[in-house]
Coordinates of C-alpha atoms in Angstrom, one line a residue:
X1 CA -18.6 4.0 -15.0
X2 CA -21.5 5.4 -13.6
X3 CA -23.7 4.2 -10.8
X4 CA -26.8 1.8 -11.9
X5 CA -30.4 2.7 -10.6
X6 CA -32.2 -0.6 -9.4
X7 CA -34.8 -1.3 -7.9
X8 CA -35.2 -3.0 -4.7
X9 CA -36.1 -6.5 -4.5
X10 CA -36.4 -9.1 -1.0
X11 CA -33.9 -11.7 -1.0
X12 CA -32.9 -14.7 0.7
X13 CA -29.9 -13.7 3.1
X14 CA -27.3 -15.7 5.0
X15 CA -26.2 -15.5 8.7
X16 CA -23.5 -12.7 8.2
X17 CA -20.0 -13.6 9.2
X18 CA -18.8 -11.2 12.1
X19 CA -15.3 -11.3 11.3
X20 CA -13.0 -9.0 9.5
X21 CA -13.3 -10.0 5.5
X22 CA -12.1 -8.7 2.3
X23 CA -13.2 -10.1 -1.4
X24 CA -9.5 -10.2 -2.1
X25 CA -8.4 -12.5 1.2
X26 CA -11.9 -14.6 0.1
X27 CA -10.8 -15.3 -3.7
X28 CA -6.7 -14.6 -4.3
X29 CA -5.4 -17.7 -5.0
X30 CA -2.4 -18.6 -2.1
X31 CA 0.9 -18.0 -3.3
X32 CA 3.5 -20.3 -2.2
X33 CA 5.6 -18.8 0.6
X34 CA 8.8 -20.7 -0.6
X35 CA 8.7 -19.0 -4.2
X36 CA 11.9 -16.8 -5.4
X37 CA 11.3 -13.0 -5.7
X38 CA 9.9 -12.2 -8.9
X39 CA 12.8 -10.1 -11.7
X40 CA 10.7 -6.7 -11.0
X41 CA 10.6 -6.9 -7.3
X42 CA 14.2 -7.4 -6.9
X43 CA 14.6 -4.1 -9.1
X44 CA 13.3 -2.6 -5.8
X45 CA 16.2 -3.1 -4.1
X46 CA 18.0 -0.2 -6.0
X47 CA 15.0 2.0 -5.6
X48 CA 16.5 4.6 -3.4
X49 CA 14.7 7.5 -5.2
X50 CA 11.6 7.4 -2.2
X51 CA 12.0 10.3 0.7
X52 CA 11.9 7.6 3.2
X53 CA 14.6 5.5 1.8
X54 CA 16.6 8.5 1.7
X55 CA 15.7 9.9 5.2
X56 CA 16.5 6.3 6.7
X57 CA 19.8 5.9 5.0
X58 CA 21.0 9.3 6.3
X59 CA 20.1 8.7 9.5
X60 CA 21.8 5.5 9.6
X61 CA 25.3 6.8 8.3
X62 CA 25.2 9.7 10.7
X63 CA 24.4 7.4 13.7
X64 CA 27.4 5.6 12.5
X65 CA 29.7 8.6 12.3
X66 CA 27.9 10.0 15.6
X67 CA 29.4 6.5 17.6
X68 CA 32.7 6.6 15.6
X69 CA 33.2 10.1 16.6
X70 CA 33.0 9.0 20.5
X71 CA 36.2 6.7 19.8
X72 CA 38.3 9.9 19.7
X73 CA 36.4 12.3 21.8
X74 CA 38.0 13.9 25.1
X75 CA 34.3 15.4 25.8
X76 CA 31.1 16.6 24.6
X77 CA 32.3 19.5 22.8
X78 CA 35.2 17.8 21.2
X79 CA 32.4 14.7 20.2
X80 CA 30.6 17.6 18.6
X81 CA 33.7 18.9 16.8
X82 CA 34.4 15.5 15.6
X83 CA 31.0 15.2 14.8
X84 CA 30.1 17.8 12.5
X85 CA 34.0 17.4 10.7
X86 CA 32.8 13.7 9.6
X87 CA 29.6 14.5 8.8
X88 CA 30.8 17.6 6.3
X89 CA 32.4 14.1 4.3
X90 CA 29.7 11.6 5.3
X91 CA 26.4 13.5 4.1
X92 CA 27.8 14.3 1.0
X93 CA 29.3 10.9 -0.1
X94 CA 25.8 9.7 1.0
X95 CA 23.9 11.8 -1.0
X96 CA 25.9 11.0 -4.3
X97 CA 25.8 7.3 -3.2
X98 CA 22.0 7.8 -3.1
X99 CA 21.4 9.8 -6.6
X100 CA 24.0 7.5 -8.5
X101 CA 22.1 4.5 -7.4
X102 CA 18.4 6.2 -8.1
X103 CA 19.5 7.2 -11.7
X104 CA 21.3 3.9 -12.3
X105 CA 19.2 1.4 -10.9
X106 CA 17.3 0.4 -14.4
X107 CA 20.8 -0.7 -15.2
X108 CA 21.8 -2.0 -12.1
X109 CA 18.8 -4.1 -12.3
X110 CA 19.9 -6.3 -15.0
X111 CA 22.9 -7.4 -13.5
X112 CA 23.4 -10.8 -12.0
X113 CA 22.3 -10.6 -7.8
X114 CA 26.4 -11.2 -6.7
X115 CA 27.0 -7.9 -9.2
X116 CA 24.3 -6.1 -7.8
X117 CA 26.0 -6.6 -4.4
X118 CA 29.4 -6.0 -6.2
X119 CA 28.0 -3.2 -7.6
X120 CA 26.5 -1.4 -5.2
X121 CA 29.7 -2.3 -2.5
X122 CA 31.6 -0.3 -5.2
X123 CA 29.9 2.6 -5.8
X124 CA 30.0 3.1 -1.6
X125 CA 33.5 2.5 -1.8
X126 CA 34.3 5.4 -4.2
X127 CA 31.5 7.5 -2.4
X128 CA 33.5 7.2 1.1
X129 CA 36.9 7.9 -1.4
X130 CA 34.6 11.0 -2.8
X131 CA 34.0 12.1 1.1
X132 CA 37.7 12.2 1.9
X133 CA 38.4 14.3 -0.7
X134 CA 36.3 16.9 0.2
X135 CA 37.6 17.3 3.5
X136 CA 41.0 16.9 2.5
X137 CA 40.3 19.5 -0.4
X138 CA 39.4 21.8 2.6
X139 CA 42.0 21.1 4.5
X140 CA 40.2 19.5 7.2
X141 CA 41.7 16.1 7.2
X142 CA 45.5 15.8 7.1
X143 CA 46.6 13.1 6.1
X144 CA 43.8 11.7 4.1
X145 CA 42.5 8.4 5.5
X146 CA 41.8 7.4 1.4
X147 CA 41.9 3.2 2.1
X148 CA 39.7 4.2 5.5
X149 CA 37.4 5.9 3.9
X150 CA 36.8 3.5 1.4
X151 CA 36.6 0.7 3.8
X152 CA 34.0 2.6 5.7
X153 CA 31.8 3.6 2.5
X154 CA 32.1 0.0 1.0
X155 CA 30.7 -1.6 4.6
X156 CA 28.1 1.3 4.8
X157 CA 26.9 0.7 1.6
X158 CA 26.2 -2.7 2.0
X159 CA 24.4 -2.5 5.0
X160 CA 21.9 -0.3 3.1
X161 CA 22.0 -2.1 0.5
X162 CA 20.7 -5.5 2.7
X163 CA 17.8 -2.8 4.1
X164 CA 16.7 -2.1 0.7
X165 CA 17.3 -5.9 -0.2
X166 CA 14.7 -6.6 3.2
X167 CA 12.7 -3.8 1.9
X168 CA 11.9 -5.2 -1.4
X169 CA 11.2 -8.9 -0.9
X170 CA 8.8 -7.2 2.0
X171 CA 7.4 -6.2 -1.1
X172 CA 6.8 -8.9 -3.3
X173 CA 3.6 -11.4 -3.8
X174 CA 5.1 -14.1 -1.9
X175 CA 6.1 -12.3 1.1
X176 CA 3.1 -10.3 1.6
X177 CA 1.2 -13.7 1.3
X178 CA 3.2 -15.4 3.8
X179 CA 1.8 -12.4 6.7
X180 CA -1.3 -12.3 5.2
X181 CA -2.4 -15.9 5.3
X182 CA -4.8 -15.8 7.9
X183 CA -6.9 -13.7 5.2
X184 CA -6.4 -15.9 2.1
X185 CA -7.2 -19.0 4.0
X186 CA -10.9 -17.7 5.1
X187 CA -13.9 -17.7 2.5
X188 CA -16.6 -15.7 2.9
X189 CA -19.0 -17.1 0.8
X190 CA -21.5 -14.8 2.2
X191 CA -21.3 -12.1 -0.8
X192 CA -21.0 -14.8 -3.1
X193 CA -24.3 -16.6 -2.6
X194 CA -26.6 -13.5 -2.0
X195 CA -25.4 -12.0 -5.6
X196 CA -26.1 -15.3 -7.5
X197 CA -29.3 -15.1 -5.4
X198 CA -30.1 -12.1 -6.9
X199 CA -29.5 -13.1 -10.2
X200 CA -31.7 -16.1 -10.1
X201 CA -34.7 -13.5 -9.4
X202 CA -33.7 -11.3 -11.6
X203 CA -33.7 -14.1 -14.6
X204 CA -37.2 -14.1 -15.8
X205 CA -38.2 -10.9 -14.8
X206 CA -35.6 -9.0 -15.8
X207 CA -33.1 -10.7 -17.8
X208 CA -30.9 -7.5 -18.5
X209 CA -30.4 -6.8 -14.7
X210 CA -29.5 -10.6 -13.8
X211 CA -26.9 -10.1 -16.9
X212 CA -25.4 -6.9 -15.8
X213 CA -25.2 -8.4 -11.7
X214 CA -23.2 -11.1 -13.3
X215 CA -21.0 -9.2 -15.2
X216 CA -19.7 -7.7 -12.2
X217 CA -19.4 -10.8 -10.5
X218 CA -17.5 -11.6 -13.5
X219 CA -15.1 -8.5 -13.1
X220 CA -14.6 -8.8 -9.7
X221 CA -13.4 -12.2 -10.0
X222 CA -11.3 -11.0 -12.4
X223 CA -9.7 -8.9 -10.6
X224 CA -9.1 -11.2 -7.8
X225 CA -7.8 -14.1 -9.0
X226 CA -5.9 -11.9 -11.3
X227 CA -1.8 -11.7 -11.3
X228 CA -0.9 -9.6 -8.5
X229 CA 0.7 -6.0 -9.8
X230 CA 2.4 -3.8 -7.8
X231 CA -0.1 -1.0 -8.2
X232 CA -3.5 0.3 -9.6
X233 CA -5.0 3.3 -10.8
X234 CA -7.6 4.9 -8.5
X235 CA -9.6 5.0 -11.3
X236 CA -9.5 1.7 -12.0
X237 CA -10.5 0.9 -8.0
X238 CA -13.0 3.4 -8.6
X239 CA -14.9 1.3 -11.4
X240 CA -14.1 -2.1 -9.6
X241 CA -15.6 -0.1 -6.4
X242 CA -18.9 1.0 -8.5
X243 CA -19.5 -2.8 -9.6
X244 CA -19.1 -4.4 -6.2
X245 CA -21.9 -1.2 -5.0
X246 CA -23.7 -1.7 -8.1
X247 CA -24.2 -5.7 -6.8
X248 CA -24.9 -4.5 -3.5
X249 CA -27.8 -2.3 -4.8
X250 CA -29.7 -5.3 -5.7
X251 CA -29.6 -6.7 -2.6
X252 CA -30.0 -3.7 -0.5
X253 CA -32.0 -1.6 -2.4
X254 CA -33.0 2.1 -0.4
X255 CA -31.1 0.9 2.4
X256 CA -27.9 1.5 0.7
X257 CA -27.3 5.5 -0.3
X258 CA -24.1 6.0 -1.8
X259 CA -22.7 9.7 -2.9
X260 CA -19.6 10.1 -4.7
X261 CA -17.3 12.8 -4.5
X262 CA -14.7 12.2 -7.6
X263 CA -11.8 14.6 -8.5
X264 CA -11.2 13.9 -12.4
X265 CA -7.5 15.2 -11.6
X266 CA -6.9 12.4 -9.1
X267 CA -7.6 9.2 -11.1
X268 CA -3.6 8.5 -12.0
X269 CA -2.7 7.9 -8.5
X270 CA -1.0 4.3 -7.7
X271 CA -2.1 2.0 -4.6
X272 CA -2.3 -1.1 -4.5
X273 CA -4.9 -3.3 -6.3
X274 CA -8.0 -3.9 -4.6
X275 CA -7.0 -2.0 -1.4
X276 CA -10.2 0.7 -1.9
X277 CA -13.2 -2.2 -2.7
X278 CA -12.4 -3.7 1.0
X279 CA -12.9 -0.4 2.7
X280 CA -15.9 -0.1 0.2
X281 CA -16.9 -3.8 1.6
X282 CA -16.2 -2.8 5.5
X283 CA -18.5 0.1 5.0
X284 CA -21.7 -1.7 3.8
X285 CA -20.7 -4.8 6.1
X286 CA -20.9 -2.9 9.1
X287 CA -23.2 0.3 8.4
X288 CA -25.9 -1.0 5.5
X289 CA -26.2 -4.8 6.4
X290 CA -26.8 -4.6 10.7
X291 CA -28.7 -1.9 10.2
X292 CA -32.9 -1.7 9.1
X293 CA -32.8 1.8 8.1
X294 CA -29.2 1.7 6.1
X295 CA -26.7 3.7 5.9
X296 CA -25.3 6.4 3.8
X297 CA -21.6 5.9 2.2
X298 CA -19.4 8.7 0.8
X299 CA -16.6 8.0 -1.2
X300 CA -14.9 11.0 -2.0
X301 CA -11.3 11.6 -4.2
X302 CA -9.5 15.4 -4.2
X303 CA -6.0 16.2 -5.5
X304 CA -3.9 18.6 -3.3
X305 CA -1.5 19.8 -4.5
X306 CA 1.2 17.0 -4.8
X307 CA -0.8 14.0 -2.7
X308 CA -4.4 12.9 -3.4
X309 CA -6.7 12.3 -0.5
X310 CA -9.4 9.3 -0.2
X311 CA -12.0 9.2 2.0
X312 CA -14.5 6.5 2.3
X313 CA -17.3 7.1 5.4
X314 CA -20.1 5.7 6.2
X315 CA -23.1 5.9 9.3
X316 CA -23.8 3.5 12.0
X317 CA -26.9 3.7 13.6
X318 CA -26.4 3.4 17.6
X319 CA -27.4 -0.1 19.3
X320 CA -26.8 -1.9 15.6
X321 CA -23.6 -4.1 14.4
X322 CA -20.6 -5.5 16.1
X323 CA -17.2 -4.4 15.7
X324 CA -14.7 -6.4 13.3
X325 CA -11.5 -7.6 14.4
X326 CA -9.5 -5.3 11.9
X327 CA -7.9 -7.4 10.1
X328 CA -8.5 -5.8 6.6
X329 CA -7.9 -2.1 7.8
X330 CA -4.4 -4.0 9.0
X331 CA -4.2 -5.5 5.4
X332 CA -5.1 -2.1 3.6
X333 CA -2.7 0.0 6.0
X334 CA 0.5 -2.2 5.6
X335 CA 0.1 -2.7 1.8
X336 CA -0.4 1.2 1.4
X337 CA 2.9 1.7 3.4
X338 CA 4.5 -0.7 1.5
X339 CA 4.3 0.8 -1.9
X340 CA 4.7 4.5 -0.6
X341 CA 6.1 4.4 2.7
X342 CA 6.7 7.8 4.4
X343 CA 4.7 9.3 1.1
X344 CA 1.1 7.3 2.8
X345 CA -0.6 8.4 5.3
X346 CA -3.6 6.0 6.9
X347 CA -6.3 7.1 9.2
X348 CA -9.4 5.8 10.8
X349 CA -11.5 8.2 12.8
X350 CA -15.2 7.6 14.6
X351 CA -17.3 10.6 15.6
X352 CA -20.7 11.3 16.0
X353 CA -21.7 8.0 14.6
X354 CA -19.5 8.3 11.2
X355 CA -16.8 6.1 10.5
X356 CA -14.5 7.3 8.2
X357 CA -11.2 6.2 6.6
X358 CA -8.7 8.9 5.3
X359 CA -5.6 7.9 3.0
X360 CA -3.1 10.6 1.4
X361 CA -1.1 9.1 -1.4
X362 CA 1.4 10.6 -3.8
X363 CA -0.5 12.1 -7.1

């Protein structure tokens, strides 16, 4: 959606509200923190295909087998010894507990919760069974602890299994609500009143305009008070971006300068829904509105490779505007590292009066 030309026009404002404040946290509707985990975010808790799962639940079993090792150590070098013997049964057995759970987990999914447990207890069983074998195929372990080794992967499997339990109710609606209530109990209507402002003047003179300012009024509620998903397109917080700056225009006329930068090959990224518009929000909040003069904006997209990188800056006149709270850069940075983990990166830099934020997500 391209952006609109308008033309500048002198408003009534209101006394801006200092703190931290998304459009989101204003208009979500609050979810009660009692309800039960939605079907689809349970799924998650087999989802053991993401790098950071995996690099989590390695570590954890080879801590285990580090401190085991100690039990029948005479000394460093004989730990070490121990050490790398278990781990030539533990990584392995991992590993295929890891894959067989990633490819089955569409299946594992529509099993009842006590077989999902059951299930998953199982398959570490016959993966600590599966490491045994290997090292007594090589001759390594004589005689072959087989009931041990079971015991051990069984046990091992369920403690990652109630991480990636704790992992995805982290990740559903009702969770994410219950840390982020401070947000959904505030409304700003700040942004709210100046854009039905500006449709009232637009009315009689130009009809069209007040039409189009309410249509995006109209899709941004939308999208707020909408059934929280999981993830978005970039493209589609792209367009929602260009109709909350398309409402801003209006009201800000030359003081608000926006340049996009937009990679065609980047729009299928995922992130969260409405995670860019309150950067987008942030950046006019506290560069356009304190300032008399404006600011510019630059929101920019570009596909590396695997990732995709966002930036979203903007200028800030010296002497002008107060600084938030952070509250929604908190917001945007857990949810991000919620749906990709180890796969987001989030940074916020100031220098030489530009503020920029800088996400990396998977492509």
């Amino acid at each position: 959606m391209p952006a609109r030309s308008l033309e500048t026009m002198t408003l009534p404002d209101y006394p801006p509200n200092f703190e931290e404040s998304t459009l989101h946290g204003g208009l979500s509707i609050p979810v009660d923190i009692g309800e039960a985990a939605s079907p689809s975010s349970r799924s998650a808790m087999f989802d053991a295909c993401h790098v950071g799962v995996v690099l989590r639940a390695v570590l954890f079993v080879e801590a285990v087998v580090g401190v085991g090792a100690m039990f029948g150590a005479n000394g460093v070098l004989d730990w070490l010894l121990w050490f790398s013997l278990l781990t030539g049964g533990a990584l392995p057995a991992t590993l295929a507990w890891l894959i067989v759970v990633c490819a089955c987990k569409k299946r594992l999914m529509q099993l009842a919760p006590w077989g999902q447990w059951l299930a998953g207890t199982l398959l570490g069983a016959a993966a600590g069974a599966y490491g045994c074998g290997l090292l007594a195929l090589m001759g390594l372990l004589q005689p072959a602890s087989w009931w041990a080794s079971a015991a051990a992967g069984a046990l091992l499997s369920a403690m990652v299994l109630a991480g990636l339990f704790w992992r995805a109710k982290a990740r559903t609606p009702a969770a994410t609500a219950a840390r982020l209530a401070e947000l959904q109990s505030r409304i700003r209507p700040h942004f709210l009143f100046n854009t039905l402002n500006s449709a009232i003047a637009l009315v009689r003179a130009e009809p069209a305009k007040a039409e189009t300012v309410l249509e995006d009024l109209s899709e941004l509620f939308r999208h707020a008070l909408a059934d929280p998903a999981e993830s978005v397109t970039l493209e589609q917080e792209i367009v929602l971006a260009q109709r909350y700056l398309a409402i801003e225009k209006i009201r800000f006329g030359e003081r608000l300068r926006v340049q996009w930068s937009l990679d065609p090959h980047a729009g299928l990224a995922r992130l969260p829904p409405l995670l860019l518009q309150p950067l987008v929000e942030n950046a006019v909040r506290h560069g356009v509105e304190p300032s008399a003069s404006g600011a510019q904006l630059k929101i920019s997209t570009l596909r590396r490779g695997s990732s995709v990188v966002i930036k979203v800056s903007n200028t800030t006149p010296a002497g002008v505007g107060e600084r938030g709270h952070g509250l929604a850069l908190a917001n945007v940075r857990e949810r991000l590292m919620l749906l990709h983990d180890v796969q987001a990166q989030f940074r916020a830099v100031y220098k030489d009066g530009i503020f920029q934020i800088r996400l990396e997500i998977p492509a």
